[in-house]
Short mmCIF file of N, CA and C in Angstrom, two decimals:
data_model
loop_
_atom_site.label_atom_id
_atom_site.label_comp_id
_atom_site.label_asym_id
_atom_site.label_seq_id
_atom_site.Cartn_x
_atom_site.Cartn_y
_atom_site.Cartn_z
N UNK A 721 -18.73 -86.66 -151.09
CA UNK A 721 -19.57 -86.10 -152.13
C UNK A 721 -21.03 -86.43 -151.82
N UNK A 722 -21.88 -85.42 -151.81
CA UNK A 722 -23.30 -85.61 -151.55
C UNK A 722 -24.00 -85.98 -152.85
N UNK A 723 -24.88 -86.96 -152.76
CA UNK A 723 -25.65 -87.35 -153.94
C UNK A 723 -26.63 -86.26 -154.30
N UNK A 724 -26.88 -86.05 -155.60
CA UNK A 724 -27.80 -85.00 -156.02
C UNK A 724 -29.25 -85.39 -155.82
N UNK A 725 -30.12 -84.38 -155.84
CA UNK A 725 -31.55 -84.62 -155.92
C UNK A 725 -31.85 -85.17 -157.31
N UNK A 726 -32.89 -86.00 -157.41
CA UNK A 726 -33.27 -86.61 -158.68
C UNK A 726 -34.77 -86.63 -158.85
N UNK A 727 -35.22 -86.47 -160.07
CA UNK A 727 -36.60 -86.79 -160.41
C UNK A 727 -36.51 -88.09 -161.20
N UNK A 728 -37.16 -89.13 -160.65
CA UNK A 728 -36.97 -90.50 -161.12
C UNK A 728 -38.27 -91.18 -161.49
N UNK A 729 -38.13 -92.20 -162.32
CA UNK A 729 -39.20 -93.14 -162.59
C UNK A 729 -38.75 -94.48 -162.02
N UNK A 730 -39.60 -95.09 -161.20
CA UNK A 730 -39.29 -96.37 -160.57
C UNK A 730 -40.01 -97.48 -161.30
N UNK A 731 -39.34 -98.63 -161.41
CA UNK A 731 -39.90 -99.77 -162.13
C UNK A 731 -40.97 -100.49 -161.34
N UNK A 732 -41.87 -101.14 -162.07
CA UNK A 732 -42.81 -102.07 -161.44
C UNK A 732 -42.00 -103.08 -160.64
N UNK A 733 -42.54 -103.57 -159.52
CA UNK A 733 -41.79 -104.53 -158.69
C UNK A 733 -41.28 -105.75 -159.46
N UNK A 734 -42.07 -106.29 -160.37
CA UNK A 734 -41.61 -107.49 -161.09
C UNK A 734 -40.43 -107.17 -162.01
N UNK A 735 -40.47 -106.02 -162.66
CA UNK A 735 -39.34 -105.62 -163.51
C UNK A 735 -38.11 -105.29 -162.67
N UNK A 736 -38.33 -104.62 -161.53
CA UNK A 736 -37.21 -104.32 -160.64
C UNK A 736 -36.55 -105.62 -160.17
N UNK A 737 -37.36 -106.63 -159.84
CA UNK A 737 -36.80 -107.90 -159.39
C UNK A 737 -35.99 -108.56 -160.49
N UNK A 738 -36.46 -108.48 -161.73
CA UNK A 738 -35.70 -109.06 -162.84
C UNK A 738 -34.35 -108.37 -162.99
N UNK A 739 -34.32 -107.04 -162.87
CA UNK A 739 -33.06 -106.31 -162.98
C UNK A 739 -32.14 -106.68 -161.82
N UNK A 740 -32.69 -106.76 -160.62
CA UNK A 740 -31.87 -107.14 -159.46
C UNK A 740 -31.31 -108.56 -159.62
N UNK A 741 -32.07 -109.46 -160.22
CA UNK A 741 -31.57 -110.82 -160.48
C UNK A 741 -30.41 -110.79 -161.47
N UNK A 742 -30.48 -109.91 -162.44
CA UNK A 742 -29.36 -109.74 -163.39
C UNK A 742 -28.14 -109.22 -162.64
N UNK A 743 -28.33 -108.23 -161.76
CA UNK A 743 -27.21 -107.71 -160.94
C UNK A 743 -26.58 -108.85 -160.14
N UNK A 744 -27.41 -109.68 -159.53
CA UNK A 744 -26.89 -110.79 -158.70
C UNK A 744 -26.11 -111.79 -159.53
N UNK A 745 -26.61 -112.10 -160.72
CA UNK A 745 -25.91 -113.05 -161.60
C UNK A 745 -24.57 -112.47 -162.04
N UNK A 746 -24.54 -111.20 -162.37
CA UNK A 746 -23.27 -110.57 -162.77
C UNK A 746 -22.28 -110.56 -161.60
N UNK A 747 -22.77 -110.28 -160.41
CA UNK A 747 -21.90 -110.31 -159.22
C UNK A 747 -21.36 -111.73 -158.99
N UNK A 748 -22.22 -112.72 -159.17
CA UNK A 748 -21.80 -114.12 -159.00
C UNK A 748 -20.70 -114.49 -160.00
N UNK A 749 -20.67 -113.79 -161.12
CA UNK A 749 -19.64 -114.04 -162.13
C UNK A 749 -18.37 -113.22 -161.87
N UNK A 750 -18.36 -112.49 -160.75
CA UNK A 750 -17.16 -111.77 -160.37
C UNK A 750 -17.13 -110.30 -160.71
N UNK A 751 -18.22 -109.76 -161.23
CA UNK A 751 -18.27 -108.33 -161.55
C UNK A 751 -18.67 -107.53 -160.30
N UNK A 752 -18.36 -106.23 -160.28
CA UNK A 752 -18.69 -105.40 -159.11
C UNK A 752 -20.18 -105.42 -158.79
N UNK A 753 -20.47 -105.46 -157.49
CA UNK A 753 -21.86 -105.45 -157.00
C UNK A 753 -22.53 -104.14 -157.40
N UNK A 754 -23.75 -104.25 -157.86
CA UNK A 754 -24.54 -103.07 -158.22
C UNK A 754 -25.57 -102.84 -157.12
N UNK A 755 -25.43 -101.73 -156.40
CA UNK A 755 -26.27 -101.45 -155.24
C UNK A 755 -27.45 -100.54 -155.54
N UNK A 756 -27.46 -99.90 -156.69
CA UNK A 756 -28.48 -98.91 -156.98
C UNK A 756 -29.86 -99.55 -157.15
N UNK A 757 -30.87 -98.80 -156.75
CA UNK A 757 -32.25 -99.21 -157.04
C UNK A 757 -32.48 -98.95 -158.52
N UNK A 758 -32.92 -99.95 -159.26
CA UNK A 758 -33.17 -99.72 -160.69
C UNK A 758 -34.19 -98.60 -160.90
N UNK A 759 -33.82 -97.63 -161.74
CA UNK A 759 -34.68 -96.47 -161.98
C UNK A 759 -34.29 -95.82 -163.30
N UNK A 760 -35.13 -94.90 -163.74
CA UNK A 760 -34.89 -94.10 -164.94
C UNK A 760 -34.89 -92.65 -164.48
N UNK A 761 -33.78 -91.95 -164.69
CA UNK A 761 -33.65 -90.57 -164.25
C UNK A 761 -34.21 -89.62 -165.31
N UNK A 762 -35.02 -88.66 -164.86
CA UNK A 762 -35.49 -87.61 -165.75
C UNK A 762 -34.54 -86.42 -165.68
N UNK A 763 -34.22 -85.97 -164.46
CA UNK A 763 -33.26 -84.88 -164.29
C UNK A 763 -32.70 -84.93 -162.88
N UNK A 764 -31.58 -84.25 -162.68
CA UNK A 764 -30.95 -84.20 -161.36
C UNK A 764 -30.22 -82.88 -161.21
N UNK A 765 -29.93 -82.54 -159.96
CA UNK A 765 -29.19 -81.32 -159.63
C UNK A 765 -28.76 -81.42 -158.17
N UNK A 766 -27.75 -80.64 -157.78
CA UNK A 766 -27.38 -80.65 -156.36
C UNK A 766 -28.59 -80.41 -155.47
N UNK A 767 -29.46 -79.51 -155.88
CA UNK A 767 -30.73 -79.24 -155.19
C UNK A 767 -31.74 -78.86 -156.26
N UNK A 768 -32.75 -79.68 -156.47
CA UNK A 768 -33.78 -79.37 -157.47
C UNK A 768 -34.72 -78.34 -156.88
N UNK A 769 -34.89 -77.24 -157.60
CA UNK A 769 -35.71 -76.13 -157.11
C UNK A 769 -37.19 -76.46 -157.15
N UNK A 770 -37.95 -75.73 -156.33
CA UNK A 770 -39.39 -75.98 -156.23
C UNK A 770 -40.11 -75.77 -157.56
N UNK A 771 -39.76 -74.78 -158.39
CA UNK A 771 -40.44 -74.67 -159.68
C UNK A 771 -40.26 -75.92 -160.56
N UNK A 772 -39.10 -76.55 -160.50
CA UNK A 772 -38.88 -77.79 -161.27
C UNK A 772 -39.73 -78.91 -160.69
N UNK A 773 -39.79 -78.99 -159.36
CA UNK A 773 -40.61 -80.01 -158.70
C UNK A 773 -42.07 -79.82 -159.09
N UNK A 774 -42.54 -78.58 -159.09
CA UNK A 774 -43.94 -78.31 -159.44
C UNK A 774 -44.22 -78.67 -160.90
N UNK A 775 -43.27 -78.40 -161.78
CA UNK A 775 -43.43 -78.76 -163.19
C UNK A 775 -43.55 -80.28 -163.34
N UNK A 776 -42.71 -81.01 -162.62
CA UNK A 776 -42.78 -82.47 -162.65
C UNK A 776 -44.12 -82.96 -162.10
N UNK A 777 -44.60 -82.33 -161.02
CA UNK A 777 -45.87 -82.72 -160.42
C UNK A 777 -47.04 -82.49 -161.39
N UNK A 778 -46.92 -81.51 -162.27
CA UNK A 778 -47.96 -81.24 -163.27
C UNK A 778 -47.88 -82.21 -164.45
N UNK A 779 -46.66 -82.47 -164.92
CA UNK A 779 -46.48 -83.18 -166.18
C UNK A 779 -46.44 -84.71 -166.07
N UNK A 780 -46.00 -85.24 -164.94
CA UNK A 780 -45.79 -86.69 -164.87
C UNK A 780 -47.05 -87.52 -164.58
N UNK A 781 -47.97 -87.08 -163.73
CA UNK A 781 -49.13 -87.96 -163.46
C UNK A 781 -49.90 -88.42 -164.70
N UNK A 782 -50.10 -87.57 -165.72
CA UNK A 782 -50.83 -88.07 -166.89
C UNK A 782 -50.08 -89.12 -167.73
N UNK A 783 -48.75 -89.24 -167.54
CA UNK A 783 -47.96 -90.14 -168.40
C UNK A 783 -47.36 -91.33 -167.65
N UNK A 784 -47.66 -91.44 -166.36
CA UNK A 784 -47.16 -92.56 -165.54
C UNK A 784 -48.37 -93.29 -164.97
N UNK A 785 -48.43 -94.62 -165.08
CA UNK A 785 -47.38 -95.55 -165.48
C UNK A 785 -47.01 -95.40 -166.96
N UNK A 786 -45.78 -95.87 -167.25
CA UNK A 786 -45.24 -95.74 -168.60
C UNK A 786 -44.51 -97.01 -168.99
N UNK A 787 -44.57 -97.31 -170.27
CA UNK A 787 -43.86 -98.48 -170.78
C UNK A 787 -42.61 -98.02 -171.53
N UNK A 788 -41.54 -98.78 -171.35
CA UNK A 788 -40.27 -98.54 -172.04
C UNK A 788 -39.88 -99.80 -172.79
N UNK A 789 -39.19 -99.60 -173.91
CA UNK A 789 -38.65 -100.71 -174.69
C UNK A 789 -37.12 -100.62 -174.67
N UNK A 790 -36.48 -101.76 -174.39
CA UNK A 790 -35.03 -101.80 -174.49
C UNK A 790 -34.66 -101.82 -175.96
N UNK A 791 -33.82 -100.87 -176.39
CA UNK A 791 -33.47 -100.77 -177.81
C UNK A 791 -31.96 -100.86 -178.04
N UNK A 792 -31.21 -101.08 -176.98
CA UNK A 792 -29.76 -101.20 -177.13
C UNK A 792 -29.06 -101.08 -175.80
N UNK A 793 -27.76 -101.21 -175.86
CA UNK A 793 -26.92 -101.05 -174.68
C UNK A 793 -25.90 -99.97 -175.00
N UNK A 794 -25.70 -99.06 -174.06
CA UNK A 794 -24.77 -97.95 -174.27
C UNK A 794 -23.75 -97.91 -173.14
N UNK A 795 -22.62 -97.27 -173.43
CA UNK A 795 -21.59 -97.05 -172.43
C UNK A 795 -21.40 -95.55 -172.32
N UNK A 796 -21.57 -95.02 -171.11
CA UNK A 796 -21.36 -93.61 -170.84
C UNK A 796 -20.01 -93.43 -170.14
N UNK A 797 -19.32 -92.35 -170.47
CA UNK A 797 -18.09 -92.01 -169.77
C UNK A 797 -16.89 -92.01 -170.69
N UNK A 798 -15.89 -91.25 -170.28
CA UNK A 798 -14.67 -91.14 -171.07
C UNK A 798 -13.42 -91.29 -170.21
N UNK A 799 -13.60 -91.55 -168.93
CA UNK A 799 -12.46 -91.67 -168.03
C UNK A 799 -12.25 -93.12 -167.63
N UNK A 800 -11.61 -93.35 -166.50
CA UNK A 800 -11.26 -94.71 -166.09
C UNK A 800 -12.46 -95.53 -165.64
N UNK A 801 -13.52 -94.88 -165.19
CA UNK A 801 -14.75 -95.58 -164.78
C UNK A 801 -15.85 -95.25 -165.78
N UNK A 802 -16.62 -96.27 -166.13
CA UNK A 802 -17.68 -96.12 -167.13
C UNK A 802 -19.00 -96.63 -166.57
N UNK A 803 -20.07 -96.25 -167.23
CA UNK A 803 -21.41 -96.71 -166.87
C UNK A 803 -22.02 -97.43 -168.06
N UNK A 804 -22.56 -98.62 -167.81
CA UNK A 804 -23.26 -99.39 -168.83
C UNK A 804 -24.75 -99.24 -168.55
N UNK A 805 -25.51 -98.97 -169.61
CA UNK A 805 -26.95 -98.77 -169.45
C UNK A 805 -27.70 -99.35 -170.63
N UNK A 806 -28.96 -99.70 -170.37
CA UNK A 806 -29.85 -100.05 -171.46
C UNK A 806 -30.46 -98.77 -172.00
N UNK A 807 -30.35 -98.57 -173.27
CA UNK A 807 -30.99 -97.44 -173.94
C UNK A 807 -32.46 -97.78 -174.11
N UNK A 808 -33.32 -96.84 -173.78
CA UNK A 808 -34.76 -97.09 -173.75
C UNK A 808 -35.51 -96.12 -174.67
N UNK A 809 -36.65 -96.57 -175.15
CA UNK A 809 -37.59 -95.71 -175.85
C UNK A 809 -38.93 -95.79 -175.13
N UNK A 810 -39.68 -94.69 -175.19
CA UNK A 810 -40.97 -94.63 -174.52
C UNK A 810 -41.94 -93.84 -175.38
N UNK A 811 -43.09 -93.50 -174.83
CA UNK A 811 -44.10 -92.76 -175.58
C UNK A 811 -43.64 -91.33 -175.86
N UNK A 812 -44.18 -90.77 -176.93
CA UNK A 812 -43.89 -89.37 -177.25
C UNK A 812 -44.31 -88.46 -176.10
N UNK A 813 -45.45 -88.79 -175.46
CA UNK A 813 -45.98 -87.94 -174.39
C UNK A 813 -45.00 -87.88 -173.21
N UNK A 814 -44.46 -89.02 -172.81
CA UNK A 814 -43.49 -89.02 -171.71
C UNK A 814 -42.20 -88.35 -172.14
N UNK A 815 -41.77 -88.60 -173.35
CA UNK A 815 -40.55 -87.96 -173.86
C UNK A 815 -40.67 -86.44 -173.80
N UNK A 816 -41.79 -85.91 -174.23
CA UNK A 816 -42.02 -84.46 -174.22
C UNK A 816 -42.04 -83.94 -172.79
N UNK A 817 -42.75 -84.63 -171.90
CA UNK A 817 -42.82 -84.21 -170.49
C UNK A 817 -41.43 -84.20 -169.86
N UNK A 818 -40.66 -85.26 -170.08
CA UNK A 818 -39.32 -85.35 -169.49
C UNK A 818 -38.42 -84.24 -170.01
N UNK A 819 -38.51 -83.94 -171.28
CA UNK A 819 -37.68 -82.86 -171.85
C UNK A 819 -38.08 -81.50 -171.27
N UNK A 820 -39.38 -81.30 -171.05
CA UNK A 820 -39.83 -80.03 -170.46
C UNK A 820 -39.34 -79.90 -169.01
N UNK A 821 -39.39 -80.98 -168.27
CA UNK A 821 -38.90 -80.97 -166.88
C UNK A 821 -37.40 -80.71 -166.87
N UNK A 822 -36.68 -81.40 -167.72
CA UNK A 822 -35.23 -81.22 -167.80
C UNK A 822 -34.88 -79.78 -168.19
N UNK A 823 -35.61 -79.22 -169.15
CA UNK A 823 -35.37 -77.85 -169.58
C UNK A 823 -35.64 -76.84 -168.47
N UNK A 824 -36.58 -77.14 -167.58
CA UNK A 824 -36.91 -76.24 -166.47
C UNK A 824 -35.83 -76.25 -165.38
N UNK A 825 -34.97 -77.26 -165.38
CA UNK A 825 -33.94 -77.40 -164.35
C UNK A 825 -32.70 -76.62 -164.78
N UNK A 826 -32.40 -75.49 -164.12
CA UNK A 826 -31.24 -74.69 -164.55
C UNK A 826 -29.91 -75.43 -164.39
N UNK A 827 -29.86 -76.46 -163.54
CA UNK A 827 -28.64 -77.24 -163.36
C UNK A 827 -28.65 -78.51 -164.20
N UNK A 828 -29.66 -78.67 -165.03
CA UNK A 828 -29.80 -79.88 -165.83
C UNK A 828 -29.09 -79.77 -167.17
N UNK A 829 -29.54 -80.56 -168.11
CA UNK A 829 -28.90 -80.64 -169.42
C UNK A 829 -29.74 -79.98 -170.50
N UNK A 830 -30.51 -78.96 -170.14
CA UNK A 830 -31.38 -78.34 -171.12
C UNK A 830 -32.54 -79.28 -171.44
N UNK A 831 -33.01 -79.22 -172.66
CA UNK A 831 -34.18 -80.04 -173.01
C UNK A 831 -33.78 -81.44 -173.46
N UNK A 832 -32.51 -81.81 -173.30
CA UNK A 832 -32.10 -83.17 -173.69
C UNK A 832 -32.50 -84.18 -172.63
N UNK A 833 -32.85 -85.38 -173.10
CA UNK A 833 -33.13 -86.50 -172.20
C UNK A 833 -32.81 -87.77 -172.95
N UNK A 834 -31.96 -88.59 -172.38
CA UNK A 834 -31.62 -89.89 -172.95
C UNK A 834 -32.17 -90.94 -172.00
N UNK A 835 -33.36 -91.47 -172.28
CA UNK A 835 -33.92 -92.46 -171.37
C UNK A 835 -33.05 -93.72 -171.34
N UNK A 836 -32.64 -94.08 -170.13
CA UNK A 836 -31.79 -95.25 -169.95
C UNK A 836 -31.95 -95.80 -168.55
N UNK A 837 -31.55 -97.06 -168.39
CA UNK A 837 -31.55 -97.70 -167.09
C UNK A 837 -30.13 -98.23 -166.86
N UNK A 838 -29.48 -97.73 -165.83
CA UNK A 838 -28.11 -98.13 -165.54
C UNK A 838 -28.07 -99.57 -165.06
N UNK A 839 -27.23 -100.37 -165.72
CA UNK A 839 -27.07 -101.77 -165.34
C UNK A 839 -25.62 -102.08 -164.95
N UNK A 840 -24.75 -101.08 -164.98
CA UNK A 840 -23.37 -101.24 -164.54
C UNK A 840 -22.80 -99.88 -164.22
N UNK A 841 -22.67 -99.58 -162.94
CA UNK A 841 -22.25 -98.25 -162.50
C UNK A 841 -20.79 -98.27 -162.05
N UNK A 842 -20.04 -97.26 -162.49
CA UNK A 842 -18.64 -97.06 -162.09
C UNK A 842 -17.77 -98.30 -162.33
N UNK A 843 -17.84 -98.81 -163.54
CA UNK A 843 -17.06 -99.99 -163.90
C UNK A 843 -15.71 -99.56 -164.49
N UNK A 844 -14.63 -100.24 -164.11
CA UNK A 844 -13.34 -99.94 -164.74
C UNK A 844 -13.45 -100.17 -166.25
N UNK A 845 -12.88 -99.23 -167.03
CA UNK A 845 -13.06 -99.30 -168.49
C UNK A 845 -12.53 -100.61 -169.07
N UNK A 846 -11.51 -101.20 -168.49
CA UNK A 846 -10.96 -102.46 -169.00
C UNK A 846 -11.95 -103.62 -168.84
N UNK A 847 -12.91 -103.47 -167.95
CA UNK A 847 -13.89 -104.51 -167.66
C UNK A 847 -15.10 -104.47 -168.62
N UNK A 848 -15.24 -103.36 -169.33
CA UNK A 848 -16.46 -103.13 -170.13
C UNK A 848 -16.72 -104.23 -171.16
N UNK A 849 -15.77 -104.65 -171.98
CA UNK A 849 -16.11 -105.70 -172.97
C UNK A 849 -16.63 -106.99 -172.33
N UNK A 850 -15.98 -107.45 -171.27
CA UNK A 850 -16.44 -108.68 -170.60
C UNK A 850 -17.79 -108.46 -169.94
N UNK A 851 -18.01 -107.27 -169.37
CA UNK A 851 -19.28 -106.97 -168.71
C UNK A 851 -20.41 -106.98 -169.74
N UNK A 852 -20.18 -106.39 -170.90
CA UNK A 852 -21.21 -106.37 -171.94
C UNK A 852 -21.56 -107.79 -172.40
N UNK A 853 -20.54 -108.63 -172.57
CA UNK A 853 -20.79 -110.02 -172.96
C UNK A 853 -21.60 -110.75 -171.89
N UNK A 854 -21.21 -110.59 -170.63
CA UNK A 854 -21.92 -111.27 -169.54
C UNK A 854 -23.34 -110.74 -169.40
N UNK A 855 -23.53 -109.43 -169.54
CA UNK A 855 -24.86 -108.84 -169.46
C UNK A 855 -25.78 -109.45 -170.51
N UNK A 856 -25.27 -109.60 -171.72
CA UNK A 856 -26.07 -110.20 -172.78
C UNK A 856 -26.42 -111.65 -172.46
N UNK A 857 -25.47 -112.38 -171.89
CA UNK A 857 -25.69 -113.79 -171.55
C UNK A 857 -26.75 -113.96 -170.46
N UNK A 858 -26.76 -113.06 -169.46
CA UNK A 858 -27.65 -113.25 -168.30
C UNK A 858 -29.01 -112.57 -168.46
N UNK A 859 -29.17 -111.77 -169.51
CA UNK A 859 -30.44 -111.07 -169.73
C UNK A 859 -31.28 -111.86 -170.72
N UNK A 860 -32.47 -112.25 -170.30
CA UNK A 860 -33.37 -112.99 -171.17
C UNK A 860 -33.69 -112.18 -172.42
N UNK A 861 -33.68 -112.85 -173.55
CA UNK A 861 -34.03 -112.17 -174.81
C UNK A 861 -35.50 -111.75 -174.82
N UNK A 862 -36.30 -112.30 -173.89
CA UNK A 862 -37.72 -111.95 -173.78
C UNK A 862 -37.95 -110.72 -172.90
N UNK A 863 -36.91 -110.29 -172.18
CA UNK A 863 -37.04 -109.14 -171.28
C UNK A 863 -36.74 -107.86 -172.07
N UNK A 864 -37.71 -107.46 -172.88
CA UNK A 864 -37.53 -106.31 -173.77
C UNK A 864 -38.30 -105.08 -173.32
N UNK A 865 -39.32 -105.29 -172.49
CA UNK A 865 -40.16 -104.17 -172.05
C UNK A 865 -40.03 -103.99 -170.55
N UNK A 866 -40.04 -102.73 -170.14
CA UNK A 866 -40.00 -102.36 -168.73
C UNK A 866 -41.17 -101.40 -168.50
N UNK A 867 -41.69 -101.45 -167.29
CA UNK A 867 -42.80 -100.56 -166.96
C UNK A 867 -42.42 -99.76 -165.73
N UNK A 868 -42.55 -98.45 -165.84
CA UNK A 868 -42.34 -97.56 -164.69
C UNK A 868 -43.71 -97.27 -164.10
N UNK A 869 -43.85 -97.55 -162.80
CA UNK A 869 -45.17 -97.40 -162.17
C UNK A 869 -45.25 -96.19 -161.24
N UNK A 870 -44.09 -95.56 -161.00
CA UNK A 870 -44.10 -94.45 -160.04
C UNK A 870 -43.11 -93.38 -160.50
N UNK A 871 -43.48 -92.11 -160.32
CA UNK A 871 -42.61 -90.97 -160.58
C UNK A 871 -42.46 -90.20 -159.29
N UNK A 872 -41.21 -89.80 -158.98
CA UNK A 872 -40.99 -89.15 -157.69
C UNK A 872 -39.74 -88.28 -157.71
N UNK A 873 -39.71 -87.36 -156.76
CA UNK A 873 -38.51 -86.60 -156.43
C UNK A 873 -37.83 -87.35 -155.29
N UNK A 874 -36.53 -87.60 -155.44
CA UNK A 874 -35.75 -88.24 -154.37
C UNK A 874 -34.66 -87.27 -153.95
N UNK A 875 -34.70 -86.88 -152.67
CA UNK A 875 -33.67 -86.02 -152.08
C UNK A 875 -32.86 -86.88 -151.11
N UNK A 876 -31.70 -87.41 -151.53
CA UNK A 876 -30.93 -88.31 -150.68
C UNK A 876 -30.48 -87.68 -149.36
N UNK A 877 -30.13 -86.40 -149.38
CA UNK A 877 -29.62 -85.76 -148.16
C UNK A 877 -30.64 -85.81 -147.03
N UNK A 878 -31.92 -85.58 -147.35
CA UNK A 878 -32.97 -85.59 -146.32
C UNK A 878 -33.79 -86.89 -146.36
N UNK A 879 -33.48 -87.77 -147.30
CA UNK A 879 -34.19 -89.03 -147.50
C UNK A 879 -35.69 -88.79 -147.78
N UNK A 880 -35.96 -87.69 -148.47
CA UNK A 880 -37.34 -87.35 -148.83
C UNK A 880 -37.67 -87.98 -150.18
N UNK A 881 -38.81 -88.64 -150.23
CA UNK A 881 -39.35 -89.16 -151.47
C UNK A 881 -40.72 -88.51 -151.66
N UNK A 882 -40.81 -87.62 -152.64
CA UNK A 882 -42.09 -86.95 -152.93
C UNK A 882 -42.65 -87.56 -154.22
N UNK A 883 -43.71 -88.33 -154.10
CA UNK A 883 -44.27 -89.07 -155.21
C UNK A 883 -45.25 -88.18 -155.98
N UNK A 884 -45.07 -88.16 -157.29
CA UNK A 884 -45.96 -87.40 -158.17
C UNK A 884 -47.05 -88.28 -158.76
N UNK A 885 -46.72 -89.55 -158.96
CA UNK A 885 -47.68 -90.50 -159.55
C UNK A 885 -47.32 -91.90 -159.11
N UNK A 886 -48.31 -92.67 -158.69
CA UNK A 886 -48.11 -94.09 -158.44
C UNK A 886 -47.71 -94.52 -157.05
N UNK A 887 -47.92 -93.74 -156.02
CA UNK A 887 -47.57 -94.21 -154.68
C UNK A 887 -47.59 -93.11 -153.65
N UNK A 888 -47.02 -93.42 -152.48
CA UNK A 888 -47.04 -92.49 -151.35
C UNK A 888 -45.69 -91.82 -151.15
N UNK A 889 -45.73 -90.59 -150.64
CA UNK A 889 -44.51 -89.87 -150.31
C UNK A 889 -44.03 -90.27 -148.93
N UNK A 890 -42.70 -90.18 -148.71
CA UNK A 890 -42.14 -90.47 -147.40
C UNK A 890 -41.04 -89.49 -147.10
N UNK A 891 -40.69 -89.39 -145.84
CA UNK A 891 -39.56 -88.56 -145.40
C UNK A 891 -39.09 -89.08 -144.08
N UNK A 892 -37.78 -89.12 -143.89
CA UNK A 892 -37.23 -89.56 -142.59
C UNK A 892 -37.14 -88.42 -141.62
#
């Protein structure tokens, strides 16, 4: 299975390191290793079209960097594997931009956007209660705010990173 193209928000390095430290602590407690780069997805598709990319390039620079607040923990999925994520809130301006980008993506979810940061990917459903307890134990109660410093298109198939705000683009 090929990974889809994504329009993403990447965390400030210090926040990313805190999330990675949480991943390491959970792994040390026997939970599955989390390999993903911490990020917030705006939209994704098997191949994001150029009009969607252009819309993101117009809308994201004025709203990034952006601050997010952790407001809860959610579990996504209805099958044997589930995803645990922190539910996030952000500025109205970023929320509106993200919904417009998502709505422009014909393979997306329309104008819906649920800002979240995945902290447990593809977890067996029987593991979820223990994972939630451990996540709460290893996450500092002071770690309530996250900052996204970069917005980009990531095309895994070609390893292209096209940055819209906050950094440089790369391609392999």
